[in-house]
Every structure is written in C-alpha cells, then in structure tokens.
Amino acid sequence: MRKGDEVVAVIEQATGKAVSLSDDILANIGARATIPDGVSFGRNTNQDYHVWRHVEDELGMSRQRVQDAVVTDLPPVADLSDGLNVRFVNIDGVRLQYNTFKLPDGTVNIGRIHEAN
C-alpha cells in the first residue's frame, strides 16, 4: 500500500493482513529496493566503510536489509532539503538514524547509518 510515493504497508497475500516494514517484509517477499538515480551509499571505499561500519560491525545487521529499508523510507530527491537531512527507520525493533546530504547538483549521498539514541 502506498501513500503518495511512500510505502506505508504491505498486505500479506495469504492472510490479507497488513505487515509493517519492520516485520521483515522485504526479506520475506524477496524484493530488493532499487536505489533511485542520483542516490549513493558512499562514493569510495572510505565513505562506504563509514556508511556501514555501525550497521555491520556494531549491530550485526544485514547491509542489504538496511539499504532496502533506507531506500524505501527515502522521500523523492526533489522533496529533500539541500544539505543535511536526518531520517530514521526501524528494523526489528532497532531504531536507526541515517544521514542524507543533498548536493547542489541534486545528487544525494547517504552517509552514516547508526543506532539512534
């Protein structure tokens, strides 16, 4: 189910019940969120490490699963403010904060992802 461009729920076909994204929908249906054009998760090895180190090393979470949740949560690029945007997603009861930075050319870099305090 969508509200505008945002996925707000998924209906499980077998039961007809709504299932939230935090209930492992993406893994259960085998879907992978497509990274929108102009959006990146780090642009070199060093940036890549800083994006994922807290997710993988500290929390032991799947990079793909977190990436899918972030991409699903991310509003259309045109709706993001220029510069830093701080957003949150919940995965299996863990609240994650992720930083996006919209550059003057309209591209968006997803930066540090970590457990929110």
PDB file of C-alpha atoms in Angstrom:
ATOM      1  CA  MET A   1       0.000   0.000   0.000  1.00  0.00           C
ATOM      2  CA  ARG A   2       1.279   3.443  -0.842  1.00  0.00           C
ATOM      3  CA  LYS A   3       0.614   6.943   0.397  1.00  0.00           C
ATOM      4  CA  GLY A   4       1.888   9.074  -2.440  1.00  0.00           C
ATOM      5  CA  ASP A   5       5.416   7.815  -3.183  1.00  0.00           C
ATOM      6  CA  GLU A   6       5.834   6.295   0.296  1.00  0.00           C
ATOM      7  CA  VAL A   7       5.275   2.607   1.039  1.00  0.00           C
ATOM      8  CA  VAL A   8       3.197   2.536   4.207  1.00  0.00           C
ATOM      9  CA  ALA A   9       2.215  -1.130   4.401  1.00  0.00           C
ATOM     10  CA  VAL A  10       2.299  -4.383   2.549  1.00  0.00           C
ATOM     11  CA  ILE A  11      -0.643  -6.769   2.524  1.00  0.00           C
ATOM     12  CA  GLU A  12       0.290 -10.414   3.066  1.00  0.00           C
ATOM     13  CA  GLN A  13      -1.486 -12.342   0.331  1.00  0.00           C
ATOM     14  CA  ALA A  14      -2.116 -15.475   2.417  1.00  0.00           C
ATOM     15  CA  THR A  15      -3.820 -13.712   5.338  1.00  0.00           C
ATOM     16  CA  GLY A  16      -4.888 -10.366   3.915  1.00  0.00           C
ATOM     17  CA  LYS A  17      -3.331  -8.651   6.930  1.00  0.00           C
ATOM     18  CA  ALA A  18      -1.109  -5.594   6.754  1.00  0.00           C
ATOM     19  CA  VAL A  19       2.514  -6.266   7.673  1.00  0.00           C
ATOM     20  CA  SER A  20       4.853  -3.433   8.638  1.00  0.00           C
ATOM     21  CA  LEU A  21       8.272  -2.926   7.079  1.00  0.00           C
ATOM     22  CA  SER A  22       9.875  -3.694  10.435  1.00  0.00           C
ATOM     23  CA  ASP A  23       8.405  -7.200  10.269  1.00  0.00           C
ATOM     24  CA  ASP A  24      10.919  -8.295   7.633  1.00  0.00           C
ATOM     25  CA  ILE A  25       8.693  -7.724   4.615  1.00  0.00           C
ATOM     26  CA  LEU A  26      11.468  -7.143   2.150  1.00  0.00           C
ATOM     27  CA  ALA A  27      13.304 -10.328   3.125  1.00  0.00           C
ATOM     28  CA  ASN A  28      10.095 -12.376   3.217  1.00  0.00           C
ATOM     29  CA  ILE A  29       8.972 -11.426  -0.275  1.00  0.00           C
ATOM     30  CA  GLY A  30      12.471 -11.483  -1.710  1.00  0.00           C
ATOM     31  CA  ALA A  31      12.163  -7.934  -3.024  1.00  0.00           C
ATOM     32  CA  ARG A  32      15.073  -5.548  -3.153  1.00  0.00           C
ATOM     33  CA  ALA A  33      14.514  -1.823  -3.168  1.00  0.00           C
ATOM     34  CA  THR A  34      16.006  -0.078  -6.180  1.00  0.00           C
ATOM     35  CA  ILE A  35      18.367   2.766  -5.368  1.00  0.00           C
ATOM     36  CA  PRO A  36      16.993   5.844  -7.148  1.00  0.00           C
ATOM     37  CA  ASP A  37      19.120   7.565  -9.776  1.00  0.00           C
ATOM     38  CA  GLY A  38      21.360  10.172  -8.203  1.00  0.00           C
ATOM     39  CA  VAL A  39      21.425   8.476  -4.783  1.00  0.00           C
ATOM     40  CA  SER A  40      24.543   6.720  -3.463  1.00  0.00           C
ATOM     41  CA  PHE A  41      25.675   4.996  -0.287  1.00  0.00           C
ATOM     42  CA  GLY A  42      29.237   6.329  -0.218  1.00  0.00           C
ATOM     43  CA  ARG A  43      31.234   7.114  -3.331  1.00  0.00           C
ATOM     44  CA  ASN A  44      34.533   5.462  -2.494  1.00  0.00           C
ATOM     45  CA  THR A  45      35.941   2.763  -0.194  1.00  0.00           C
ATOM     46  CA  ASN A  46      36.452   5.120   2.746  1.00  0.00           C
ATOM     47  CA  GLN A  47      32.937   6.577   2.523  1.00  0.00           C
ATOM     48  CA  ASP A  48      31.490   3.085   2.099  1.00  0.00           C
ATOM     49  CA  TYR A  49      33.199   1.984   5.321  1.00  0.00           C
ATOM     50  CA  HIS A  50      31.805   4.979   7.235  1.00  0.00           C
ATOM     51  CA  VAL A  51      28.271   4.340   5.970  1.00  0.00           C
ATOM     52  CA  TRP A  52      28.165   0.685   7.030  1.00  0.00           C
ATOM     53  CA  ARG A  53      30.569   0.217   9.965  1.00  0.00           C
ATOM     54  CA  HIS A  54      27.958   0.715  12.681  1.00  0.00           C
ATOM     55  CA  VAL A  55      25.364  -1.418  10.913  1.00  0.00           C
ATOM     56  CA  GLU A  56      27.586  -4.416  10.256  1.00  0.00           C
ATOM     57  CA  ASP A  57      30.334  -4.248  12.883  1.00  0.00           C
ATOM     58  CA  GLU A  58      28.389  -2.973  15.901  1.00  0.00           C
ATOM     59  CA  LEU A  59      24.827  -4.157  15.262  1.00  0.00           C
ATOM     60  CA  GLY A  60      25.491  -7.238  13.106  1.00  0.00           C
ATOM     61  CA  MET A  61      22.686  -6.236  10.742  1.00  0.00           C
ATOM     62  CA  SER A  62      22.474  -7.086   7.066  1.00  0.00           C
ATOM     63  CA  ARG A  63      23.721  -4.317   4.815  1.00  0.00           C
ATOM     64  CA  GLN A  64      21.193  -5.258   2.138  1.00  0.00           C
ATOM     65  CA  ARG A  65      18.295  -5.251   4.579  1.00  0.00           C
ATOM     66  CA  VAL A  66      19.230  -1.833   5.979  1.00  0.00           C
ATOM     67  CA  GLN A  67      19.822  -0.440   2.486  1.00  0.00           C
ATOM     68  CA  ASP A  68      16.382  -1.658   1.397  1.00  0.00           C
ATOM     69  CA  ALA A  69      14.732  -0.019   4.424  1.00  0.00           C
ATOM     70  CA  VAL A  70      16.559   3.269   3.836  1.00  0.00           C
ATOM     71  CA  VAL A  71      15.710   3.329   0.117  1.00  0.00           C
ATOM     72  CA  THR A  72      12.067   2.543   0.908  1.00  0.00           C
ATOM     73  CA  ASP A  73      11.949   5.315   3.527  1.00  0.00           C
ATOM     74  CA  LEU A  74      13.764   7.922   1.447  1.00  0.00           C
ATOM     75  CA  PRO A  75      11.394  10.527   0.005  1.00  0.00           C
ATOM     76  CA  PRO A  76      11.775  11.577  -3.630  1.00  0.00           C
ATOM     77  CA  VAL A  77      15.014  13.520  -4.105  1.00  0.00           C
ATOM     78  CA  ALA A  78      13.064  16.643  -5.083  1.00  0.00           C
ATOM     79  CA  ASP A  79      11.392  16.609  -1.647  1.00  0.00           C
ATOM     80  CA  LEU A  80      14.688  16.598   0.292  1.00  0.00           C
ATOM     81  CA  SER A  81      16.133  19.869   1.565  1.00  0.00           C
ATOM     82  CA  ASP A  82      19.533  20.928   0.263  1.00  0.00           C
ATOM     83  CA  GLY A  83      22.332  19.890   2.595  1.00  0.00           C
ATOM     84  CA  LEU A  84      21.914  17.584   5.570  1.00  0.00           C
ATOM     85  CA  ASN A  85      18.689  15.643   6.151  1.00  0.00           C
ATOM     86  CA  VAL A  86      18.461  13.360   9.196  1.00  0.00           C
ATOM     87  CA  ARG A  87      15.983  10.482   8.951  1.00  0.00           C
ATOM     88  CA  PHE A  88      15.043   7.375  10.926  1.00  0.00           C
ATOM     89  CA  VAL A  89      13.962   3.802  10.147  1.00  0.00           C
ATOM     90  CA  ASN A  90      13.025   0.899  12.420  1.00  0.00           C
ATOM     91  CA  ILE A  91      14.227  -2.615  11.676  1.00  0.00           C
ATOM     92  CA  ASP A  92      13.347  -5.470  14.030  1.00  0.00           C
ATOM     93  CA  GLY A  93      12.776  -3.046  16.868  1.00  0.00           C
ATOM     94  CA  VAL A  94      16.086  -1.229  16.334  1.00  0.00           C
ATOM     95  CA  ARG A  95      15.726   2.474  15.555  1.00  0.00           C
ATOM     96  CA  LEU A  96      18.380   3.558  13.076  1.00  0.00           C
ATOM     97  CA  GLN A  97      19.341   7.096  12.165  1.00  0.00           C
ATOM     98  CA  TYR A  98      20.689   7.792   8.712  1.00  0.00           C
ATOM     99  CA  ASN A  99      22.032  10.998   7.274  1.00  0.00           C
ATOM    100  CA  THR A 100      21.447  12.142   3.736  1.00  0.00           C
ATOM    101  CA  PHE A 101      23.213  15.043   2.131  1.00  0.00           C
ATOM    102  CA  LYS A 102      21.708  16.645  -0.944  1.00  0.00           C
ATOM    103  CA  LEU A 103      24.377  18.304  -3.041  1.00  0.00           C
ATOM    104  CA  PRO A 104      23.847  21.429  -5.186  1.00  0.00           C
ATOM    105  CA  ASP A 105      23.715  19.282  -8.335  1.00  0.00           C
ATOM    106  CA  GLY A 106      20.710  17.396  -6.890  1.00  0.00           C
ATOM    107  CA  THR A 107      22.516  14.157  -6.125  1.00  0.00           C
ATOM    108  CA  VAL A 108      22.085  12.628  -2.676  1.00  0.00           C
ATOM    109  CA  ASN A 109      24.707  10.818  -0.642  1.00  0.00           C
ATOM    110  CA  ILE A 110      23.564   8.527   2.162  1.00  0.00           C
ATOM    111  CA  GLY A 111      26.111   8.875   4.956  1.00  0.00           C
ATOM    112  CA  ARG A 112      26.498   7.382   8.400  1.00  0.00           C
ATOM    113  CA  ILE A 113      23.840   4.877   9.486  1.00  0.00           C
ATOM    114  CA  HIS A 114      23.797   4.026  13.193  1.00  0.00           C
ATOM    115  CA  GLU A 115      21.554   3.134  16.107  1.00  0.00           C
ATOM    116  CA  ALA A 116      19.616   6.210  17.213  1.00  0.00           C
ATOM    117  CA  ASN A 117      19.969   7.313  20.808  1.00  0.00           C
TER     118      ASN A 117
END
